[in-house]
Amino acid sequence: MEFNEIIETRRSIRKFKDKNVEMDLIEKIILNGIWAPSAGNIQSWDVIIVQENENKSKISKAAYMRDFISKSQFILVVCANMERSAEVYGERGRELYCIQDASAATQNMLLTAHNLGLGACWVGSFNEDAVCDILNIPKSVRPVALIIIGYPDEKPYPPTRRSIDEVIHIEKY
Ligand SMILES: Cc1cc2nc3c(=O)[nH]c(=O)nc-3n(C[C@H](O)[C@H](O)[C@H](O)COP(=O)(O)O)c2cc1C
């Protein structure tokens, strides 16, 4: 796919085929996440690969019973590594940069999944404490996004976007 086509045709996919996704595709997705920009190139994020049904179903509950999550093939739990960024940037690293690093990586991973013919959805609505308990995530690390992955079994109509005029401010807000 051409670059603009990848950007424009990526959709949040919430219905998946019962078809196995190979681990080497997940590795390709994560490798492209690593190429995302990050504050000071500190790359203050980590990812937990979740494939086991029991864990997927627990995470689905922690995400308020969204059924499509347990029916996916993989969940990538993208975590902001607060300490890693705070060591270099203090409070701004802990509160902002690590989340931005994780988010930039997340977007790279969503686009890569789409380019590989997979479907993915960024899920931000979940109980953080529950996810930390399920996955044994330490206090210095914060799960910020779930990337739900599988082969797509839907082709959603593109949701509307704001116009460029609505988004742009010239010279001042
Ligand atoms: C920060 C963030 C949080 C999101 N959280 C959820 C979520 O909890 N559940 C969900 O189904 N989709 C979630 N989404 C996906 C959005 O609903 C989706 O990107 C938006 O409606 C635009 O649709 P599109 O991705 O198909 O272009 C989230 C997206 C972002 C960027």
mmCIF file of C-alpha atoms and ligand atoms in Angstrom:
data_model
loop_
_atom_site.group_PDB
_atom_site.id
_atom_site.type_symbol
_atom_site.label_atom_id
_atom_site.label_comp_id
_atom_site.label_asym_id
_atom_site.label_seq_id
_atom_site.Cartn_x
_atom_site.Cartn_y
_atom_site.Cartn_z
ATOM 1 C CA MET A 1 0.000 0.000 0.000
ATOM 2 C CA GLU A 2 1.079 3.525 -0.673
ATOM 3 C CA PHE A 3 1.766 5.681 2.430
ATOM 4 C CA ASN A 4 -1.391 7.826 2.304
ATOM 5 C CA GLU A 5 -3.546 4.791 1.653
ATOM 6 C CA ILE A 6 -2.190 3.094 4.786
ATOM 7 C CA ILE A 7 -2.999 6.180 6.852
ATOM 8 C CA GLU A 8 -6.469 6.690 5.398
ATOM 9 C CA THR A 9 -7.704 3.098 5.255
ATOM 10 C CA ARG A 10 -6.617 2.078 8.771
ATOM 11 C CA ARG A 11 -9.736 1.541 10.879
ATOM 12 C CA SER A 12 -10.351 0.415 14.423
ATOM 13 C CA ILE A 13 -11.324 -3.229 14.044
ATOM 14 C CA ARG A 14 -13.524 -4.807 16.703
ATOM 15 C CA LYS A 15 -14.551 -8.064 15.012
ATOM 16 C CA PHE A 16 -11.975 -10.748 14.301
ATOM 17 C CA LYS A 17 -11.802 -14.016 12.370
ATOM 18 C CA ASP A 18 -11.059 -17.181 14.272
ATOM 19 C CA LYS A 19 -7.698 -17.380 12.497
ATOM 20 C CA ASN A 20 -4.276 -17.688 14.030
ATOM 21 C CA VAL A 21 -1.896 -14.711 13.784
ATOM 22 C CA GLU A 22 1.732 -15.782 13.457
ATOM 23 C CA MET A 23 4.203 -14.555 16.064
ATOM 24 C CA ASP A 24 6.573 -13.225 13.394
ATOM 25 C CA LEU A 25 3.891 -10.696 12.383
ATOM 26 C CA ILE A 26 3.641 -9.557 16.005
ATOM 27 C CA GLU A 27 7.430 -9.146 16.049
ATOM 28 C CA LYS A 28 7.292 -7.016 12.878
ATOM 29 C CA ILE A 29 4.643 -4.836 14.516
ATOM 30 C CA ILE A 30 6.729 -4.331 17.646
ATOM 31 C CA LEU A 31 9.920 -3.661 15.672
ATOM 32 C CA ASN A 32 8.139 -0.791 13.904
ATOM 33 C CA GLY A 33 6.967 0.463 17.301
ATOM 34 C CA ILE A 34 10.618 0.684 18.306
ATOM 35 C CA TRP A 35 11.295 2.974 15.324
ATOM 36 C CA ALA A 36 8.845 5.584 16.639
ATOM 37 C CA PRO A 37 10.283 8.884 17.853
ATOM 38 C CA SER A 38 10.755 9.235 21.609
ATOM 39 C CA ALA A 39 11.898 12.003 23.937
ATOM 40 C CA GLY A 40 15.717 12.003 23.876
ATOM 41 C CA ASN A 41 15.504 8.600 22.170
ATOM 42 C CA ILE A 42 15.001 7.145 25.656
ATOM 43 C CA GLN A 43 12.196 4.866 24.359
ATOM 44 C CA SER A 44 10.512 4.846 27.726
ATOM 45 C CA TRP A 45 7.917 2.224 26.942
ATOM 46 C CA ASP A 46 7.543 -1.541 27.130
ATOM 47 C CA VAL A 47 5.081 -3.970 25.653
ATOM 48 C CA ILE A 48 3.564 -7.139 27.086
ATOM 49 C CA ILE A 49 2.480 -9.743 24.533
ATOM 50 C CA VAL A 50 -0.667 -11.520 25.688
ATOM 51 C CA GLN A 51 -1.831 -14.579 23.779
ATOM 52 C CA GLU A 52 -3.181 -17.031 26.359
ATOM 53 C CA ASN A 53 -6.975 -17.264 26.434
ATOM 54 C CA GLU A 54 -7.155 -17.030 30.209
ATOM 55 C CA ASN A 55 -5.232 -13.754 30.267
ATOM 56 C CA LYS A 56 -7.162 -12.329 27.304
ATOM 57 C CA SER A 57 -10.404 -13.056 29.067
ATOM 58 C CA LYS A 58 -9.181 -11.433 32.317
ATOM 59 C CA ILE A 59 -8.091 -8.335 30.386
ATOM 60 C CA SER A 60 -11.429 -8.243 28.582
ATOM 61 C CA LYS A 61 -13.113 -8.113 32.013
ATOM 62 C CA ALA A 62 -10.716 -5.357 33.145
ATOM 63 C CA ALA A 63 -11.772 -3.493 29.986
ATOM 64 C CA TYR A 64 -15.416 -3.621 31.055
ATOM 65 C CA MET A 65 -16.359 -6.864 29.327
ATOM 66 C CA ARG A 66 -15.668 -5.795 25.770
ATOM 67 C CA ASP A 67 -16.254 -9.123 24.048
ATOM 68 C CA PHE A 68 -14.050 -8.490 21.023
ATOM 69 C CA ILE A 69 -10.999 -8.326 23.284
ATOM 70 C CA SER A 70 -11.250 -11.962 24.379
ATOM 71 C CA LYS A 71 -11.994 -12.995 20.784
ATOM 72 C CA SER A 72 -8.794 -11.419 19.454
ATOM 73 C CA GLN A 73 -5.602 -13.362 18.732
ATOM 74 C CA PHE A 74 -3.194 -11.094 20.578
ATOM 75 C CA ILE A 75 -3.296 -8.189 22.959
ATOM 76 C CA LEU A 76 -0.272 -5.915 23.088
ATOM 77 C CA VAL A 77 -0.289 -4.049 26.375
ATOM 78 C CA VAL A 78 1.707 -0.887 25.764
ATOM 79 C CA CYS A 79 3.200 0.480 28.959
ATOM 80 C CA ALA A 80 4.723 3.876 29.755
ATOM 81 C CA ASN A 81 7.916 3.302 31.713
ATOM 82 C CA MET A 82 7.688 6.288 34.061
ATOM 83 C CA GLU A 83 10.987 5.722 35.879
ATOM 84 C CA ARG A 84 12.971 5.315 32.691
ATOM 85 C CA SER A 85 11.906 8.749 31.475
ATOM 86 C CA ALA A 86 11.998 10.380 34.940
ATOM 87 C CA GLU A 87 15.656 9.393 35.369
ATOM 88 C CA VAL A 88 16.516 11.752 32.529
ATOM 89 C CA TYR A 89 13.682 14.282 32.478
ATOM 90 C CA GLY A 90 12.266 14.349 36.029
ATOM 91 C CA GLU A 91 8.578 15.148 36.428
ATOM 92 C CA ARG A 92 8.020 16.031 32.768
ATOM 93 C CA GLY A 93 9.403 12.634 31.829
ATOM 94 C CA ARG A 94 7.251 10.832 34.407
ATOM 95 C CA GLU A 95 4.006 12.635 33.575
ATOM 96 C CA LEU A 96 4.251 13.383 29.884
ATOM 97 C CA TYR A 97 7.154 12.068 27.806
ATOM 98 C CA CYS A 98 6.753 8.398 28.714
ATOM 99 C CA ILE A 99 3.076 8.540 27.705
ATOM 100 C CA GLN A 100 3.935 10.324 24.471
ATOM 101 C CA ASP A 101 6.692 7.777 23.732
ATOM 102 C CA ALA A 102 4.246 4.918 24.309
ATOM 103 C CA SER A 103 1.570 6.622 22.182
ATOM 104 C CA ALA A 104 3.896 7.284 19.247
ATOM 105 C CA ALA A 105 4.935 3.616 19.343
ATOM 106 C CA THR A 106 1.283 2.569 19.550
ATOM 107 C CA GLN A 107 0.375 4.484 16.396
ATOM 108 C CA ASN A 108 3.334 2.951 14.505
ATOM 109 C CA MET A 109 2.143 -0.491 15.613
ATOM 110 C CA LEU A 110 -1.473 0.136 14.551
ATOM 111 C CA LEU A 111 -0.372 1.266 11.096
ATOM 112 C CA THR A 112 1.971 -1.708 10.746
ATOM 113 C CA ALA A 113 -0.766 -4.157 11.716
ATOM 114 C CA HIS A 114 -2.998 -2.646 9.039
ATOM 115 C CA ASN A 115 -0.236 -2.752 6.419
ATOM 116 C CA LEU A 116 0.248 -6.465 7.202
ATOM 117 C CA GLY A 117 -3.446 -7.158 6.533
ATOM 118 C CA LEU A 118 -4.317 -7.469 10.221
ATOM 119 C CA GLY A 119 -7.023 -5.612 12.113
ATOM 120 C CA ALA A 120 -6.294 -3.747 15.322
ATOM 121 C CA CYS A 121 -7.986 -1.490 17.816
ATOM 122 C CA TRP A 122 -6.449 0.923 20.337
ATOM 123 C CA VAL A 123 -8.316 0.462 23.616
ATOM 124 C CA GLY A 124 -7.790 3.017 26.358
ATOM 125 C CA SER A 125 -10.826 2.261 28.473
ATOM 126 C CA PHE A 126 -9.744 -0.246 31.114
ATOM 127 C CA ASN A 127 -9.120 -0.483 34.818
ATOM 128 C CA GLU A 128 -5.393 0.148 35.178
ATOM 129 C CA ASP A 129 -5.071 -1.448 38.620
ATOM 130 C CA ALA A 130 -6.784 -4.613 37.405
ATOM 131 C CA VAL A 131 -4.498 -4.848 34.349
ATOM 132 C CA CYS A 132 -1.422 -4.278 36.565
ATOM 133 C CA ASP A 133 -2.568 -7.109 38.857
ATOM 134 C CA ILE A 134 -3.263 -9.532 36.012
ATOM 135 C CA LEU A 135 0.091 -8.911 34.305
ATOM 136 C CA ASN A 136 2.302 -8.284 37.327
ATOM 137 C CA ILE A 137 3.194 -4.756 36.186
ATOM 138 C CA PRO A 138 5.419 -2.870 38.677
ATOM 139 C CA LYS A 139 4.418 0.493 40.204
ATOM 140 C CA SER A 140 6.933 2.436 38.088
ATOM 141 C CA VAL A 141 5.261 1.272 34.874
ATOM 142 C CA ARG A 142 1.811 2.332 33.654
ATOM 143 C CA PRO A 143 -0.273 0.417 31.088
ATOM 144 C CA VAL A 144 -1.579 3.109 28.730
ATOM 145 C CA ALA A 145 -2.946 1.328 25.677
ATOM 146 C CA LEU A 146 -4.189 -2.093 24.714
ATOM 147 C CA ILE A 147 -3.677 -2.979 21.063
ATOM 148 C CA ILE A 148 -6.180 -5.668 20.191
ATOM 149 C CA ILE A 149 -5.067 -7.688 17.157
ATOM 150 C CA GLY A 150 -6.540 -10.323 14.858
ATOM 151 C CA TYR A 151 -7.531 -10.891 11.250
ATOM 152 C CA PRO A 152 -10.356 -8.438 10.481
ATOM 153 C CA ASP A 153 -13.901 -9.750 10.086
ATOM 154 C CA GLU A 154 -15.466 -6.361 9.389
ATOM 155 C CA LYS A 155 -14.822 -3.392 7.144
ATOM 156 C CA PRO A 156 -16.083 -0.372 9.069
ATOM 157 C CA TYR A 157 -17.219 2.710 7.186
ATOM 158 C CA PRO A 158 -14.696 5.522 7.814
ATOM 159 C CA PRO A 159 -15.897 7.709 10.701
ATOM 160 C CA THR A 160 -16.023 11.427 9.875
ATOM 161 C CA ARG A 161 -13.071 13.651 10.645
ATOM 162 C CA ARG A 162 -12.838 17.333 11.494
ATOM 163 C CA SER A 163 -12.076 19.560 8.532
ATOM 164 C CA ILE A 164 -8.630 21.082 8.177
ATOM 165 C CA ASP A 165 -10.140 24.527 8.859
ATOM 166 C CA GLU A 166 -11.484 23.353 12.216
ATOM 167 C CA VAL A 167 -8.105 22.015 13.258
ATOM 168 C CA ILE A 168 -5.837 24.864 12.180
ATOM 169 C CA HIS A 169 -5.212 28.103 14.057
ATOM 170 C CA ILE A 170 -3.026 30.640 12.296
ATOM 171 C CA GLU A 171 -0.307 32.309 14.345
ATOM 172 C CA LYS A 172 -2.339 32.246 17.580
ATOM 173 C CA TYR A 173 -5.072 30.076 19.108
HETATM 174 C C1 LIG B 1 -6.512 7.183 23.169
HETATM 175 C C2 LIG B 1 -7.515 6.288 22.476
HETATM 176 C C3 LIG B 1 -8.353 5.515 23.242
HETATM 177 C C4 LIG B 1 -9.278 4.656 22.618
HETATM 178 N N1 LIG B 1 -10.039 3.838 23.403
HETATM 179 C C5 LIG B 1 -10.918 2.994 22.825
HETATM 180 C C6 LIG B 1 -11.660 2.094 23.639
HETATM 181 O O1 LIG B 1 -11.517 2.057 24.859
HETATM 182 N N2 LIG B 1 -12.521 1.234 23.023
HETATM 183 C C7 LIG B 1 -12.683 1.237 21.663
HETATM 184 O O2 LIG B 1 -13.477 0.425 21.167
HETATM 185 N N3 LIG B 1 -11.985 2.080 20.849
HETATM 186 C C8 LIG B 1 -11.100 2.961 21.404
HETATM 187 N N4 LIG B 1 -10.341 3.800 20.617
HETATM 188 C C9 LIG B 1 -10.516 3.794 19.139
HETATM 189 C C10 LIG B 1 -11.351 5.013 18.694
HETATM 190 O O3 LIG B 1 -12.699 4.828 19.049
HETATM 191 C C11 LIG B 1 -11.206 5.198 17.162
HETATM 192 O O4 LIG B 1 -9.848 5.418 16.847
HETATM 193 C C12 LIG B 1 -12.015 6.387 16.628
HETATM 194 O O5 LIG B 1 -13.391 6.184 16.815
HETATM 195 C C13 LIG B 1 -11.771 6.654 15.127
HETATM 196 O O6 LIG B 1 -12.031 5.479 14.375
HETATM 197 P P1 LIG B 1 -10.891 4.823 13.448
HETATM 198 O O7 LIG B 1 -9.781 4.377 14.356
HETATM 199 O O8 LIG B 1 -11.557 3.659 12.766
HETATM 200 O O9 LIG B 1 -10.432 5.845 12.470
HETATM 201 C C14 LIG B 1 -9.406 4.646 21.201
HETATM 202 C C15 LIG B 1 -8.535 5.429 20.444
HETATM 203 C C16 LIG B 1 -7.587 6.227 21.063
HETATM 204 C C17 LIG B 1 -6.613 7.035 20.218
#
